[in-house]
Coordinates of N, CA, C and O in Angstrom, one line a residue:
M11 N -22.5 -30.4 28.5 CA -21.3 -31.3 27.8 C -20.6 -30.0 26.9 O -19.5 -30.2 26.7
R12 N -21.2 -29.0 26.3 CA -20.8 -28.4 25.4 C -20.0 -27.4 25.9 O -19.0 -27.3 25.3
T13 N -20.3 -27.1 27.2 CA -19.7 -26.0 27.9 C -18.3 -26.6 28.2 O -17.1 -26.0 28.0
V14 N -18.0 -27.8 28.6 CA -17.1 -28.7 29.2 C -16.1 -28.7 27.7 O -14.8 -28.6 27.8
L15 N -16.5 -29.3 26.6 CA -16.0 -29.3 25.3 C -15.3 -28.1 25.0 O -14.1 -27.9 24.4
L16 N -16.0 -26.9 24.9 CA -15.5 -25.6 24.8 C -14.5 -25.3 25.7 O -13.3 -24.6 25.0
A17 N -14.4 -25.5 26.8 CA -13.5 -25.2 27.8 C -12.2 -25.9 27.6 O -11.0 -25.5 27.4
V18 N -12.3 -27.2 27.2 CA -11.2 -28.1 27.0 C -10.4 -27.4 25.6 O -9.5 -27.4 25.6
F19 N -11.1 -27.3 24.3 CA -10.9 -26.7 23.5 C -10.0 -25.3 23.5 O -8.9 -25.3 23.0
C20 N -10.6 -24.4 24.3 CA -10.2 -23.3 24.5 C -8.6 -23.2 25.2 O -7.8 -22.7 25.1
A21 N -8.6 -24.3 26.2 CA -7.4 -24.6 27.2 C -6.2 -25.0 26.3 O -5.2 -24.8 26.6
C22 N -6.6 -26.2 25.3 CA -5.5 -26.7 24.3 C -5.1 -25.8 23.4 O -4.2 -26.0 22.9
V23 N -6.0 -24.8 22.6 CA -5.4 -24.1 21.4 C -5.5 -22.7 22.1 O -6.6 -22.1 22.1
P24 N -4.3 -22.2 21.8 CA -4.1 -20.5 22.4 C -4.9 -19.8 21.3 O -4.8 -20.0 20.0
W25 N -5.7 -18.8 21.8 CA -6.5 -17.9 20.8 C -5.5 -17.1 19.6 O -5.8 -17.3 18.5
G26 N -4.1 -17.1 20.1 CA -3.4 -16.3 19.1 C -3.2 -17.2 18.1 O -2.8 -16.7 16.9
S27 N -3.0 -18.3 18.5 CA -2.6 -19.4 17.0 C -3.8 -19.3 16.3 O -3.5 -19.5 15.0
L28 N -5.0 -19.6 16.9 CA -5.9 -19.6 15.9 C -6.1 -18.5 15.0 O -6.6 -18.5 13.7
H29 N -6.0 -17.2 15.6 CA -6.3 -16.0 14.7 C -5.1 -15.8 13.7 O -5.6 -15.8 12.6
A30 N -3.8 -16.2 14.1 CA -2.7 -16.1 13.2 C -3.0 -17.2 12.0 O -2.9 -17.0 10.9
Q31 N -3.7 -18.3 12.3 CA -4.1 -19.4 11.2 C -5.1 -18.9 10.2 O -5.4 -19.4 9.3
S32 N -6.0 -17.8 10.7 CA -6.9 -16.9 9.7 C -6.2 -16.4 8.5 O -6.9 -16.0 7.4
F33 N -4.7 -16.3 8.7 CA -4.1 -15.6 7.4 C -3.7 -17.0 6.4 O -3.2 -16.6 5.4
D34 N -3.9 -18.2 6.8 CA -3.4 -19.2 6.1 C -4.3 -19.3 4.6 O -5.1 -18.7 4.5
G35 N -3.4 -19.7 3.6 CA -3.8 -19.6 2.3 C -2.7 -19.3 1.6 O -1.6 -19.1 1.6
D36 N -3.1 -19.0 0.1 CA -2.4 -18.5 -0.9 C -2.6 -17.0 -1.1 O -3.5 -16.2 -0.9
W37 N -1.3 -16.3 -1.2 CA -1.4 -14.8 -1.2 C -0.5 -14.4 -2.6 O 0.4 -15.2 -3.0
S38 N -0.6 -13.4 -3.1 CA 0.0 -12.7 -4.4 C 0.8 -11.5 -3.6 O 0.6 -11.2 -2.7
V39 N 2.1 -11.4 -3.9 CA 2.9 -10.3 -3.4 C 3.4 -9.5 -4.6 O 3.8 -9.9 -5.8
L40 N 3.2 -8.3 -4.4 CA 3.7 -7.2 -5.5 C 5.0 -6.5 -4.7 O 4.8 -5.6 -3.5
Q41 N 6.2 -6.6 -5.1 CA 7.3 -5.9 -4.7 C 7.9 -4.9 -5.4 O 8.1 -5.2 -6.7
V42 N 7.7 -3.5 -5.0 CA 7.9 -2.4 -5.9 C 9.3 -1.7 -5.2 O 9.1 -1.2 -4.1
C43 N 10.6 -1.8 -5.8 CA 11.9 -1.3 -5.2 C 12.0 0.0 -6.1 O 11.9 0.0 -7.3
E44 N 12.2 1.1 -5.4 CA 12.7 2.3 -6.1 C 14.2 2.5 -6.7 O 14.9 1.9 -5.9
G45 N 14.5 3.3 -7.7 CA 15.6 3.5 -7.9 C 16.5 4.0 -6.7 O 15.7 4.6 -5.8
T46 N 17.8 4.3 -6.7 CA 18.6 4.6 -5.5 C 19.1 5.9 -6.0 O 19.3 6.4 -7.3
Q47 N 19.9 6.8 -4.9 CA 20.3 7.9 -5.2 C 21.5 7.9 -6.0 O 22.0 8.6 -6.9
E48 N 22.4 6.8 -5.9 CA 23.6 6.3 -6.6 C 23.3 5.9 -8.3 O 24.1 5.9 -9.0
G49 N 21.9 6.0 -8.7 CA 21.5 5.5 -10.0 C 21.2 4.2 -10.2 O 20.6 3.8 -11.4
A50 N 21.2 3.3 -9.3 CA 20.6 1.8 -9.7 C 18.9 2.2 -10.0 O 18.3 2.9 -9.5
R51 N 18.7 1.1 -10.9 CA 17.4 1.3 -11.5 C 16.1 0.7 -10.5 O 16.5 -0.2 -9.8
G52 N 14.9 1.2 -10.4 CA 14.1 0.5 -9.8 C 13.4 -0.7 -10.5 O 13.6 -1.1 -11.6
F53 N 12.6 -1.5 -9.6 CA 12.0 -2.7 -10.4 C 10.9 -3.1 -9.7 O 10.5 -2.7 -8.3
T54 N 10.1 -4.0 -10.5 CA 8.8 -4.5 -9.8 C 8.9 -6.0 -10.0 O 9.3 -6.5 -11.0
W55 N 8.5 -6.9 -8.7 CA 8.3 -8.3 -8.8 C 7.2 -8.8 -8.2 O 6.6 -8.0 -7.6
R56 N 6.5 -9.8 -9.0 CA 5.2 -10.1 -8.7 C 5.6 -11.6 -8.3 O 5.9 -12.5 -9.2
Y57 N 5.0 -12.3 -7.3 CA 5.2 -13.7 -7.2 C 4.3 -14.2 -6.2 O 3.6 -13.4 -5.5
G58 N 3.9 -15.6 -5.7 CA 3.1 -16.0 -5.2 C 3.7 -16.4 -3.8 O 4.8 -16.6 -3.2
A59 N 2.6 -16.7 -2.9 CA 3.2 -17.1 -1.4 C 2.1 -17.9 -1.0 O 1.1 -18.0 -1.3
R60 N 2.6 -18.6 0.4 CA 1.6 -19.5 0.8 C 1.5 -19.0 2.5 O 2.9 -19.1 3.0
V61 N 0.7 -19.2 3.2 CA 0.7 -19.2 4.5 C 0.1 -20.5 5.3 O -0.9 -21.0 4.7
K62 N 0.7 -20.9 5.9 CA 0.5 -22.4 6.5 C 0.8 -22.4 8.1 O 1.8 -22.0 8.4
D63 N -0.5 -22.3 8.9 CA -0.2 -22.2 10.2 C 0.5 -21.0 10.7 O 1.4 -21.1 11.9
G64 N 0.1 -19.9 10.0 CA 0.7 -18.6 10.5 C 2.2 -18.4 10.0 O 2.6 -17.2 10.2
R65 N 2.6 -19.3 9.4 CA 4.0 -19.2 8.8 C 3.9 -18.9 7.1 O 3.5 -19.5 6.3
F66 N 4.4 -17.6 6.9 CA 4.5 -17.0 5.6 C 6.0 -17.6 4.7 O 6.8 -17.5 5.1
L67 N 5.5 -17.9 3.5 CA 6.5 -18.2 2.7 C 6.3 -18.1 1.2 O 5.6 -18.6 0.6
G68 N 7.0 -17.1 0.6 CA 7.1 -16.6 -0.6 C 8.3 -16.8 -1.5 O 9.1 -16.7 -0.9
Q69 N 8.1 -17.1 -2.8 CA 9.0 -17.2 -3.6 C 9.0 -16.6 -5.0 O 8.1 -16.8 -5.7
Y70 N 10.2 -15.8 -5.3 CA 10.0 -15.0 -6.5 C 11.3 -15.7 -7.2 O 12.5 -15.8 -7.0
R71 N 11.0 -16.5 -8.5 CA 11.6 -17.5 -9.4 C 12.4 -18.7 -8.4 O 12.0 -18.5 -7.2
E72 N 13.0 -19.4 -9.2 CA 13.5 -20.5 -8.4 C 15.1 -20.2 -7.7 O 15.6 -19.4 -8.3
K73 N 14.8 -20.8 -6.6 CA 16.1 -20.5 -5.6 C 17.5 -21.1 -6.7 O 17.6 -21.9 -7.1
G74 N 18.3 -20.1 -6.5 CA 19.7 -20.4 -7.2 C 19.7 -19.6 -8.6 O 20.8 -19.0 -9.0
Q75 N 18.6 -19.0 -9.2 CA 18.5 -18.3 -10.3 C 19.0 -16.8 -9.9 O 18.8 -16.4 -8.8
S76 N 19.5 -16.1 -10.9 CA 19.6 -14.6 -11.0 C 18.5 -13.9 -11.8 O 18.6 -14.2 -13.0
P77 N 17.8 -13.2 -11.2 CA 17.5 -12.9 -9.6 C 16.6 -14.0 -8.9 O 15.8 -14.5 -9.8
S78 N 16.7 -14.1 -7.8 CA 15.6 -15.0 -7.1 C 15.5 -14.6 -5.8 O 16.5 -13.7 -5.3
M79 N 14.8 -14.8 -5.0 CA 14.4 -14.3 -3.5 C 13.4 -15.0 -2.9 O 12.3 -15.5 -3.4
S80 N 13.5 -15.5 -1.7 CA 12.6 -16.1 -0.7 C 12.4 -15.0 0.4 O 13.4 -14.1 0.6
L81 N 11.2 -15.1 0.7 CA 10.5 -14.1 1.6 C 9.7 -14.8 2.6 O 8.7 -15.7 2.6
E82 N 10.3 -14.9 3.9 CA 9.6 -15.9 5.0 C 9.6 -15.1 6.3 O 10.6 -14.6 6.9
G83 N 8.6 -16.0 7.0 CA 8.6 -15.5 8.5 C 7.0 -15.8 9.1 O 6.5 -16.2 8.2
R84 N 6.9 -15.3 10.5 CA 5.7 -15.5 11.1 C 4.8 -14.6 11.2 O 5.3 -13.3 11.6
I85 N 3.6 -14.6 10.9 CA 2.4 -13.5 11.0 C 2.1 -13.8 12.5 O 1.4 -14.7 12.7
N86 N 2.1 -12.8 13.1 CA 1.7 -12.8 14.6 C 0.1 -12.7 14.4 O -0.5 -12.3 13.8
A87 N -0.5 -13.1 15.6 CA -1.9 -13.2 15.7 C -2.5 -11.8 15.5 O -3.9 -11.7 14.9
D88 N -1.8 -10.6 15.7 CA -2.3 -9.1 15.4 C -1.9 -8.7 14.3 O -2.5 -7.4 13.6
G89 N -1.4 -9.5 13.2 CA -1.2 -9.3 11.9 C 0.2 -8.7 11.5 O 0.3 -8.6 10.5
T90 N 0.9 -8.4 12.4 CA 2.1 -7.9 12.3 C 3.0 -9.0 11.9 O 2.9 -10.1 12.5
A91 N 4.1 -8.9 11.3 CA 5.2 -9.8 10.7 C 6.2 -9.0 10.5 O 6.6 -8.2 10.1
S92 N 7.6 -9.9 11.1 CA 8.9 -9.6 10.4 C 9.4 -10.7 9.3 O 9.4 -11.9 9.8
L93 N 9.3 -10.3 8.2 CA 9.9 -11.3 7.2 C 11.2 -11.2 7.0 O 11.7 -9.9 6.5
S94 N 11.7 -12.1 6.5 CA 13.2 -12.2 6.1 C 13.2 -12.5 4.6 O 12.6 -13.3 4.2
A95 N 14.2 -11.6 4.0 CA 14.4 -11.9 2.4 C 15.8 -12.2 2.3 O 16.7 -11.8 2.7
R96 N 16.1 -13.2 1.4 CA 17.2 -13.9 1.1 C 17.2 -14.3 -0.4 O 16.2 -14.9 -0.8
G97 N 18.3 -14.0 -1.0 CA 18.2 -14.3 -2.3 C 19.5 -14.0 -3.1 O 20.6 -13.6 -2.5
I98 N 19.5 -13.7 -4.6 CA 20.5 -13.6 -5.4 C 19.9 -12.5 -6.2 O 19.1 -12.4 -6.9
S99 N 20.9 -11.2 -6.4 CA 20.6 -10.0 -7.2 C 20.5 -10.6 -8.6 O 21.2 -11.5 -9.0
G100 N 19.8 -9.5 -9.4 CA 19.9 -9.5 -10.8 C 21.2 -8.8 -11.4 O 22.0 -8.7 -10.8
S101 N 20.8 -8.1 -12.5 CA 21.7 -7.4 -13.2 C 22.2 -6.2 -12.3 O 21.4 -5.7 -11.6
A102 N 23.5 -5.9 -12.4 CA 24.2 -4.6 -11.7 C 23.4 -3.5 -11.7 O 23.2 -2.6 -10.9
D103 N 22.8 -3.4 -13.0 CA 22.0 -2.0 -13.1 C 21.0 -1.8 -12.1 O 20.6 -0.5 -11.8
F104 N 20.4 -2.8 -11.5 CA 19.3 -2.7 -10.6 C 19.9 -2.9 -9.0 O 19.2 -2.6 -8.2
N105 N 21.0 -2.9 -8.9 CA 21.6 -3.4 -7.4 C 21.9 -2.1 -6.8 O 22.8 -1.1 -7.5
Q106 N 22.0 -2.2 -5.5 CA 22.6 -1.1 -4.8 C 24.1 -1.0 -5.1 O 24.6 -2.0 -5.1
K107 N 24.4 0.4 -5.0 CA 26.1 0.4 -5.4 C 26.6 -0.4 -6.6 O 27.7 -0.8 -6.7
F108 N 25.8 -1.0 -7.4 CA 25.8 -1.5 -8.7 C 26.8 -2.6 -8.4 O 27.6 -3.3 -9.1
A109 N 26.1 -3.6 -7.1 CA 26.9 -4.6 -7.0 C 26.9 -5.6 -8.0 O 25.8 -5.6 -9.0
A110 N 27.6 -6.6 -8.2 CA 27.7 -7.7 -9.4 C 26.5 -8.4 -9.6 O 25.9 -8.6 -8.5
T111 N 26.4 -9.1 -10.8 CA 25.1 -9.6 -10.7 C 25.3 -11.0 -9.8 O 26.6 -11.6 -9.9
A112 N 24.5 -11.7 -9.5 CA 24.2 -12.8 -8.7 C 25.0 -12.4 -7.3 O 25.6 -13.4 -6.6
T113 N 25.1 -11.4 -7.0 CA 25.4 -10.9 -5.5 C 24.2 -11.4 -4.4 O 23.2 -11.1 -4.6
P114 N 24.9 -12.1 -3.4 CA 23.9 -12.4 -2.4 C 22.8 -11.3 -1.9 O 23.7 -10.1 -1.5
I115 N 21.7 -11.2 -1.5 CA 20.9 -10.4 -1.2 C 20.1 -10.9 0.1 O 19.9 -11.8 0.4
S116 N 20.0 -10.0 1.0 CA 19.5 -10.2 2.4 C 19.1 -9.0 3.2 O 19.6 -8.0 3.2
F117 N 17.6 -8.9 3.5 CA 17.1 -7.6 4.1 C 15.8 -8.2 5.0 O 15.3 -9.4 4.7
E118 N 15.3 -7.5 5.9 CA 14.1 -7.5 6.4 C 13.0 -6.8 6.0 O 13.1 -5.8 5.3
V119 N 11.6 -7.3 6.0 CA 10.5 -6.5 5.8 C 9.6 -6.5 7.0 O 9.5 -7.5 7.6
M120 N 9.4 -5.5 7.3 CA 8.3 -5.0 8.4 C 6.9 -5.2 7.8 O 6.5 -4.3 6.9
A121 N 5.9 -5.9 8.1 CA 4.6 -6.1 7.3 C 3.4 -6.2 8.5 O 3.6 -6.4 9.6
R122 N 2.3 -5.6 7.9 CA 1.0 -5.8 8.8 C 0.0 -6.5 7.6 O -0.5 -6.0 6.6
F123 N -0.8 -7.4 8.1 CA -1.5 -8.3 7.5 C -3.2 -7.9 8.4 O -3.2 -8.0 9.4
T124 N -4.1 -7.7 7.3 CA -5.6 -7.6 8.0 C -6.3 -8.7 7.1 O -6.5 -8.1 5.7
G125 N -7.0 -9.6 7.5 CA -7.7 -10.5 6.8 C -7.1 -10.8 5.4 O -6.6 -12.1 5.3
T126 N -7.7 -10.0 4.3 CA -7.4 -10.7 3.3 C -6.3 -9.5 2.3 O -5.9 -9.7 1.0
S127 N -5.8 -8.8 3.0 CA -4.6 -7.9 2.3 C -3.5 -7.5 3.4 O -3.6 -8.0 4.9
G128 N -2.6 -7.0 3.0 CA -1.4 -6.6 3.7 C -0.4 -5.5 3.0 O -0.4 -5.4 2.0
T129 N 0.5 -5.0 3.7 CA 1.4 -4.0 3.3 C 2.9 -4.2 4.1 O 2.5 -4.8 5.1
G130 N 3.8 -3.9 3.3 CA 4.8 -4.1 4.1 C 6.1 -3.0 3.6 O 6.0 -2.6 2.6
D131 N 7.2 -2.7 4.7 CA 8.1 -1.8 4.0 C 9.7 -2.6 4.1 O 9.7 -3.0 5.4
R132 N 10.5 -2.6 3.2 CA 11.9 -2.8 3.5 C 12.5 -2.2 4.6 O 12.3 -1.0 4.7
V133 N 13.5 -2.7 5.3 CA 14.2 -2.0 6.3 C 15.3 -2.0 6.0 O 16.2 -2.9 5.4
G134 N 15.8 -0.7 5.8 CA 17.1 -0.3 5.7 C 17.3 0.6 4.6 O 16.4 1.7 4.6
S135 N 18.2 0.7 3.7 CA 18.6 2.2 3.0 C 17.8 2.0 1.6 O 17.6 3.2 1.1
R136 N 17.4 0.9 0.9 CA 16.7 1.0 -0.3 C 15.1 1.0 0.0 O 14.6 0.2 1.0
V137 N 14.4 1.7 -0.4 CA 12.9 2.0 -0.5 C 12.3 0.8 -1.2 O 12.4 0.8 -2.9
C138 N 11.8 -0.2 -0.4 CA 10.7 -1.3 -1.4 C 9.7 -1.4 -0.6 O 9.6 -1.4 0.7
K139 N 8.6 -1.3 -1.2 CA 7.0 -1.5 -0.7 C 6.5 -2.8 -1.1 O 6.7 -3.2 -2.4
F140 N 5.9 -3.4 -0.1 CA 5.2 -4.9 -0.6 C 3.7 -4.7 -0.4 O 3.3 -4.0 0.6
T141 N 3.0 -5.2 -1.4 CA 1.5 -5.4 -1.0 C 1.3 -6.9 -1.1 O 1.6 -7.3 -2.3
F142 N 0.5 -7.5 -0.2 CA -0.1 -8.7 -0.2 C -1.7 -8.5 -0.3 O -2.2 -7.8 -0.1
A143 N -2.0 -9.6 -1.3 CA -3.4 -9.9 -1.4 C -3.6 -11.3 -1.4 O -2.9 -12.3 -2.1
K144 N -4.6 -11.8 -0.5 CA -5.1 -13.3 -0.5 C -5.8 -13.6 -1.6 O -6.7 -13.1 -2.0
T145 N -5.4 -14.9 -2.1 CA -6.0 -15.2 -3.4 C -6.9 -16.5 -3.2 O -7.6 -17.1 -4.2
G146 N -6.5 -17.1 -2.2 CA -7.3 -18.7 -1.7 C -7.1 -18.9 -0.3 O -6.3 -18.5 0.4

């Protein structure tokens, strides 16, 4: 009987879904963006995130505030993730090409998660490093 139940469970729930769910829980995010060649200042943001059913959702400040940003995407069973960042920039001193305050921002982050930690890099012209730590 146990063998039959295990076989039914395995047939109904893909292994990849179970493994991706192992990332579920609360996470902290450390985002460090370097200064740019044209002189924009570097900055560091810390914020919380949650993973549920393998779906990552992080939020820096409230949506609509300047600056603010949402970081979201799916963590694959192997720990890789492509996360999308969308938000509103802060002071022009920190923005690429000194874009005006409250300019929309949008970029991708390629990340890798392992158990209780992870790292990621911004894709594109500005160097930003992401460090993820599971907190619960």
